């Protein structure tokens, strides 16, 4: 589906407007946390990531339904949304529903957390990038190991994931490889380049 959208956006030189809403963000946060996402990637649903525009991320599903009813506008519910075989539907119908019953603002708070986490990650990684990137080449990024060795592992991991995502799209080093790199920065290599 996204491949078709991307092709249409290029052909018609336009954005693709998607209907993702606040409840979708909440589901995404929970799924990504369960799978081990980085702080910056915990939401995954950006308001704008070319060619996709998501203007409704701050609006709840209930508010959207009420608006549609008020204006007597029809809407379409994908039949696959009811199938519990899909992980997203399980999270939507079992976990998010239970959280909303217990804490009425759960979806809003999860979406807010995702937005704040993305901002913290972007800020932190931008500052670290300024301090630690020594050189960039077509197949490499040279980093100073001294400041890296001083970082807590969680901050190191977040930064390294952002560097790899930005500089080498599509590559996904293992958690183990990041841990080995972190340990190497602290093992007698302080002040050296790695």
C-alpha positions as YAML, in Angstrom:
chain: A
units: angstrom
residues:
- id: 1
  name: UNK
  ca: [0.00, 0.00, 0.00]
- id: 2
  name: UNK
  ca: [2.74, 2.49, 0.93]
- id: 3
  name: UNK
  ca: [4.66, 1.69, -2.26]
- id: 4
  name: UNK
  ca: [1.57, 2.69, -4.29]
- id: 5
  name: UNK
  ca: [1.16, 5.88, -2.25]
- id: 6
  name: UNK
  ca: [4.82, 6.79, -2.73]
- id: 7
  name: UNK
  ca: [4.58, 6.18, -6.49]
- id: 8
  name: UNK
  ca: [1.47, 8.38, -6.75]
- id: 9
  name: UNK
  ca: [3.13, 11.13, -4.72]
- id: 10
  name: UNK
  ca: [6.10, 11.19, -7.08]
- id: 11
  name: UNK
  ca: [3.96, 11.00, -10.20]
- id: 12
  name: UNK
  ca: [1.64, 13.81, -9.10]
- id: 13
  name: UNK
  ca: [4.23, 15.78, -7.09]
- id: 14
  name: UNK
  ca: [2.06, 15.87, -4.00]
- id: 15
  name: UNK
  ca: [1.89, 14.76, -0.40]
- id: 16
  name: UNK
  ca: [-0.10, 11.75, 0.74]
- id: 17
  name: UNK
  ca: [-2.39, 12.70, 3.63]
- id: 18
  name: UNK
  ca: [-2.96, 9.83, 6.05]
- id: 19
  name: UNK
  ca: [-5.63, 9.48, 8.71]
- id: 20
  name: UNK
  ca: [-3.49, 8.25, 11.58]
- id: 21
  name: UNK
  ca: [-4.76, 9.64, 14.88]
- id: 22
  name: UNK
  ca: [-3.77, 9.83, 18.53]
- id: 23
  name: UNK
  ca: [-4.96, 6.30, 19.29]
- id: 24
  name: UNK
  ca: [-2.73, 4.97, 16.49]
- id: 25
  name: UNK
  ca: [0.23, 6.72, 18.13]
- id: 26
  name: UNK
  ca: [-0.62, 5.10, 21.48]
- id: 27
  name: UNK
  ca: [-0.73, 1.65, 19.87]
- id: 28
  name: UNK
  ca: [2.53, 2.29, 18.10]
- id: 29
  name: UNK
  ca: [4.26, 3.43, 21.30]
- id: 30
  name: UNK
  ca: [3.26, 0.28, 23.15]
- id: 31
  name: UNK
  ca: [4.27, -2.01, 20.27]
- id: 32
  name: UNK
  ca: [7.62, -0.31, 19.81]
- id: 33
  name: UNK
  ca: [8.39, -0.34, 23.53]
- id: 34
  name: UNK
  ca: [7.58, -4.05, 23.65]
- id: 35
  name: UNK
  ca: [9.92, -4.67, 20.70]
- id: 36
  name: UNK
  ca: [12.77, -2.56, 22.11]
- id: 37
  name: UNK
  ca: [12.72, 0.69, 20.13]
- id: 38
  name: UNK
  ca: [15.12, 3.53, 20.83]
- id: 39
  name: UNK
  ca: [13.81, 6.61, 22.61]
- id: 40
  name: UNK
  ca: [13.66, 8.60, 19.37]
- id: 41
  name: UNK
  ca: [11.88, 5.84, 17.46]
- id: 42
  name: UNK
  ca: [9.29, 5.00, 20.09]
- id: 43
  name: UNK
  ca: [6.43, 6.57, 18.11]
- id: 44
  name: UNK
  ca: [7.43, 5.98, 14.54]
- id: 45
  name: UNK
  ca: [4.53, 8.13, 13.35]
- id: 46
  name: UNK
  ca: [5.90, 11.52, 12.37]
- id: 47
  name: UNK
  ca: [3.53, 14.38, 11.44]
- id: 48
  name: UNK
  ca: [5.58, 14.82, 8.25]
- id: 49
  name: UNK
  ca: [7.95, 12.35, 6.64]
- id: 50
  name: UNK
  ca: [7.95, 12.89, 2.90]
- id: 51
  name: UNK
  ca: [5.71, 12.17, 1.17]
- id: 52
  name: UNK
  ca: [3.40, 11.39, 4.11]
- id: 53
  name: UNK
  ca: [1.48, 14.03, 6.04]
- id: 54
  name: UNK
  ca: [-0.37, 13.00, 9.22]
- id: 55
  name: UNK
  ca: [-2.37, 16.04, 10.40]
- id: 56
  name: UNK
  ca: [-4.57, 14.14, 12.88]
- id: 57
  name: UNK
  ca: [-1.97, 12.69, 15.27]
- id: 58
  name: UNK
  ca: [-3.17, 14.98, 18.06]
- id: 59
  name: UNK
  ca: [-6.84, 14.07, 17.65]
- id: 60
  name: UNK
  ca: [-8.45, 11.07, 19.35]
- id: 61
  name: UNK
  ca: [-10.40, 8.45, 17.43]
- id: 62
  name: UNK
  ca: [-13.48, 9.28, 19.51]
- id: 63
  name: UNK
  ca: [-13.25, 12.98, 18.62]
- id: 64
  name: UNK
  ca: [-12.94, 12.12, 14.94]
- id: 65
  name: UNK
  ca: [-16.01, 9.85, 15.09]
- id: 66
  name: UNK
  ca: [-18.01, 12.52, 16.90]
- id: 67
  name: UNK
  ca: [-17.02, 15.12, 14.28]
- id: 68
  name: UNK
  ca: [-18.05, 12.78, 11.45]
- id: 69
  name: UNK
  ca: [-21.40, 12.09, 13.11]
- id: 70
  name: UNK
  ca: [-22.00, 15.79, 13.77]
- id: 71
  name: UNK
  ca: [-21.43, 16.58, 10.09]
- id: 72
  name: UNK
  ca: [-23.24, 13.42, 8.94]
- id: 73
  name: UNK
  ca: [-20.21, 12.24, 6.99]
- id: 74
  name: UNK
  ca: [-19.73, 8.56, 6.24]
- id: 75
  name: UNK
  ca: [-16.49, 6.83, 7.14]
- id: 76
  name: UNK
  ca: [-15.00, 3.48, 6.30]
- id: 77
  name: UNK
  ca: [-13.71, 1.01, 8.86]
- id: 78
  name: UNK
  ca: [-11.29, -1.54, 7.42]
- id: 79
  name: UNK
  ca: [-12.66, -5.03, 8.12]
- id: 80
  name: UNK
  ca: [-9.16, -6.28, 8.97]
- id: 81
  name: UNK
  ca: [-9.13, -3.97, 12.03]
- id: 82
  name: UNK
  ca: [-11.31, -6.50, 13.86]
- id: 83
  name: UNK
  ca: [-9.03, -9.49, 13.23]
- id: 84
  name: UNK
  ca: [-7.17, -10.36, 16.42]
- id: 85
  name: UNK
  ca: [-4.56, -12.33, 14.45]
- id: 86
  name: UNK
  ca: [-2.77, -9.05, 13.75]
- id: 87
  name: UNK
  ca: [-0.52, -7.77, 16.55]
- id: 88
  name: UNK
  ca: [-1.68, -4.18, 16.12]
- id: 89
  name: UNK
  ca: [-5.31, -5.20, 16.57]
- id: 90
  name: UNK
  ca: [-4.48, -7.19, 19.69]
- id: 91
  name: UNK
  ca: [-2.74, -4.13, 21.16]
- id: 92
  name: UNK
  ca: [-5.64, -1.88, 20.06]
- id: 93
  name: UNK
  ca: [-8.50, -4.02, 21.34]
- id: 94
  name: UNK
  ca: [-6.95, -5.65, 24.40]
- id: 95
  name: UNK
  ca: [-4.22, -3.42, 25.79]
- id: 96
  name: UNK
  ca: [-5.15, 0.12, 24.77]
- id: 97
  name: UNK
  ca: [-8.82, -0.51, 25.52]
- id: 98
  name: UNK
  ca: [-7.94, -1.80, 29.01]
- id: 99
  name: UNK
  ca: [-5.66, 1.17, 29.64]
- id: 100
  name: UNK
  ca: [-8.33, 3.62, 28.47]
- id: 101
  name: UNK
  ca: [-10.90, 2.00, 30.77]
- id: 102
  name: UNK
  ca: [-8.56, 2.40, 33.74]
- id: 103
  name: UNK
  ca: [-6.98, 5.72, 32.75]
- id: 104
  name: UNK
  ca: [-9.22, 7.76, 30.46]
- id: 105
  name: UNK
  ca: [-6.32, 9.86, 29.18]
- id: 106
  name: UNK
  ca: [-3.97, 6.92, 28.45]
- id: 107
  name: UNK
  ca: [-3.87, 7.36, 24.67]
- id: 108
  name: UNK
  ca: [-3.31, 11.10, 24.98]
- id: 109
  name: UNK
  ca: [-0.51, 10.59, 27.52]
- id: 110
  name: UNK
  ca: [1.20, 7.88, 25.43]
- id: 111
  name: UNK
  ca: [1.09, 10.14, 22.37]
- id: 112
  name: UNK
  ca: [2.46, 13.03, 24.43]
- id: 113
  name: UNK
  ca: [5.26, 10.82, 25.72]
- id: 114
  name: UNK
  ca: [6.18, 9.81, 22.16]
- id: 115
  name: UNK
  ca: [6.36, 13.43, 21.06]
- id: 116
  name: UNK
  ca: [8.54, 14.41, 24.03]
- id: 117
  name: UNK
  ca: [10.80, 11.38, 23.59]
- id: 118
  name: UNK
  ca: [11.35, 12.25, 19.92]
- id: 119
  name: UNK
  ca: [12.21, 15.85, 20.84]
- id: 120
  name: UNK
  ca: [14.66, 14.78, 23.55]
- id: 121
  name: UNK
  ca: [16.32, 12.31, 21.20]
- id: 122
  name: UNK
  ca: [16.60, 14.84, 18.36]
- id: 123
  name: UNK
  ca: [18.09, 17.48, 20.64]
- id: 124
  name: UNK
  ca: [20.50, 15.11, 22.35]
- id: 125
  name: UNK
  ca: [21.67, 13.49, 19.12]
- id: 126
  name: UNK
  ca: [22.17, 16.86, 17.41]
- id: 127
  name: UNK
  ca: [24.37, 18.08, 20.31]
- id: 128
  name: UNK
  ca: [26.34, 14.85, 20.37]
- id: 129
  name: UNK
  ca: [26.73, 14.94, 16.60]
- id: 130
  name: UNK
  ca: [28.31, 18.42, 16.81]
- id: 131
  name: UNK
  ca: [30.74, 17.25, 19.48]
- id: 132
  name: UNK
  ca: [31.70, 13.79, 18.28]
- id: 133
  name: UNK
  ca: [31.59, 13.52, 14.50]
- id: 134
  name: UNK
  ca: [35.11, 14.17, 13.24]
- id: 135
  name: UNK
  ca: [34.66, 13.31, 9.55]
- id: 136
  name: UNK
  ca: [32.18, 11.78, 7.13]
- id: 137
  name: UNK
  ca: [33.01, 9.67, 4.11]
- id: 138
  name: UNK
  ca: [30.89, 7.78, 1.59]
- id: 139
  name: UNK
  ca: [31.10, 4.55, 3.61]
- id: 140
  name: UNK
  ca: [32.10, 5.70, 7.08]
- id: 141
  name: UNK
  ca: [31.69, 8.20, 9.86]
- id: 142
  name: UNK
  ca: [34.70, 8.95, 12.06]
- id: 143
  name: UNK
  ca: [33.79, 9.58, 15.70]
- id: 144
  name: UNK
  ca: [35.87, 10.66, 18.66]
- id: 145
  name: UNK
  ca: [35.94, 7.79, 21.15]
- id: 146
  name: UNK
  ca: [36.80, 9.96, 24.19]
- id: 147
  name: UNK
  ca: [33.41, 11.65, 24.55]
- id: 148
  name: UNK
  ca: [31.66, 8.41, 23.56]
- id: 149
  name: UNK
  ca: [33.34, 6.53, 26.40]
- id: 150
  name: UNK
  ca: [32.01, 9.10, 28.88]
- id: 151
  name: UNK
  ca: [28.37, 8.57, 27.91]
- id: 152
  name: UNK
  ca: [25.97, 6.30, 29.77]
- id: 153
  name: UNK
  ca: [25.23, 3.29, 27.56]
- id: 154
  name: UNK
  ca: [21.60, 4.30, 26.92]
- id: 155
  name: UNK
  ca: [22.72, 7.69, 25.55]
- id: 156
  name: UNK
  ca: [25.51, 6.05, 23.50]
- id: 157
  name: UNK
  ca: [23.01, 3.57, 22.02]
- id: 158
  name: UNK
  ca: [20.49, 6.30, 21.13]
- id: 159
  name: UNK
  ca: [23.19, 8.40, 19.47]
- id: 160
  name: UNK
  ca: [24.73, 5.52, 17.53]
- id: 161
  name: UNK
  ca: [21.31, 4.41, 16.27]
- id: 162
  name: UNK
  ca: [20.64, 7.95, 15.03]
- id: 163
  name: UNK
  ca: [24.04, 8.07, 13.26]
- id: 164
  name: UNK
  ca: [23.47, 4.73, 11.55]
- id: 165
  name: UNK
  ca: [19.90, 5.61, 10.54]
- id: 166
  name: UNK
  ca: [20.97, 8.96, 9.08]
- id: 167
  name: UNK
  ca: [24.26, 7.99, 7.46]
- id: 168
  name: UNK
  ca: [23.52, 4.40, 6.41]
- id: 169
  name: UNK
  ca: [19.77, 4.03, 5.76]
- id: 170
  name: UNK
  ca: [18.57, 0.46, 5.78]
- id: 171
  name: UNK
  ca: [21.45, -0.90, 7.85]
- id: 172
  name: UNK
  ca: [20.56, -2.25, 11.28]
- id: 173
  name: UNK
  ca: [23.51, -3.27, 13.44]
- id: 174
  name: UNK
  ca: [22.68, -5.62, 16.27]
- id: 175
  name: UNK
  ca: [22.42, -4.53, 19.88]
- id: 176
  name: UNK
  ca: [25.46, -6.72, 20.53]
- id: 177
  name: UNK
  ca: [27.57, -4.81, 18.00]
- id: 178
  name: UNK
  ca: [26.68, -1.51, 19.69]
- id: 179
  name: UNK
  ca: [27.55, -2.97, 23.09]
- id: 180
  name: UNK
  ca: [30.92, -4.19, 21.76]
- id: 181
  name: UNK
  ca: [31.63, -0.74, 20.29]
- id: 182
  name: UNK
  ca: [30.72, 0.89, 23.60]
- id: 183
  name: UNK
  ca: [33.01, -1.42, 25.52]
- id: 184
  name: UNK
  ca: [35.81, -0.80, 23.01]
- id: 185
  name: UNK
  ca: [35.53, 2.97, 23.57]
- id: 186
  name: UNK
  ca: [36.22, 2.47, 27.26]
- id: 187
  name: UNK
  ca: [38.96, -0.18, 26.98]
- id: 188
  name: UNK
  ca: [42.17, 1.80, 26.78]
- id: 189
  name: UNK
  ca: [41.08, 3.80, 23.73]
- id: 190
  name: UNK
  ca: [40.13, 6.99, 25.51]
- id: 191
  name: UNK
  ca: [41.29, 9.99, 23.58]
- id: 192
  name: UNK
  ca: [41.82, 7.95, 20.43]
- id: 193
  name: UNK
  ca: [39.63, 7.83, 17.37]
- id: 194
  name: UNK
  ca: [37.51, 4.80, 16.58]
...
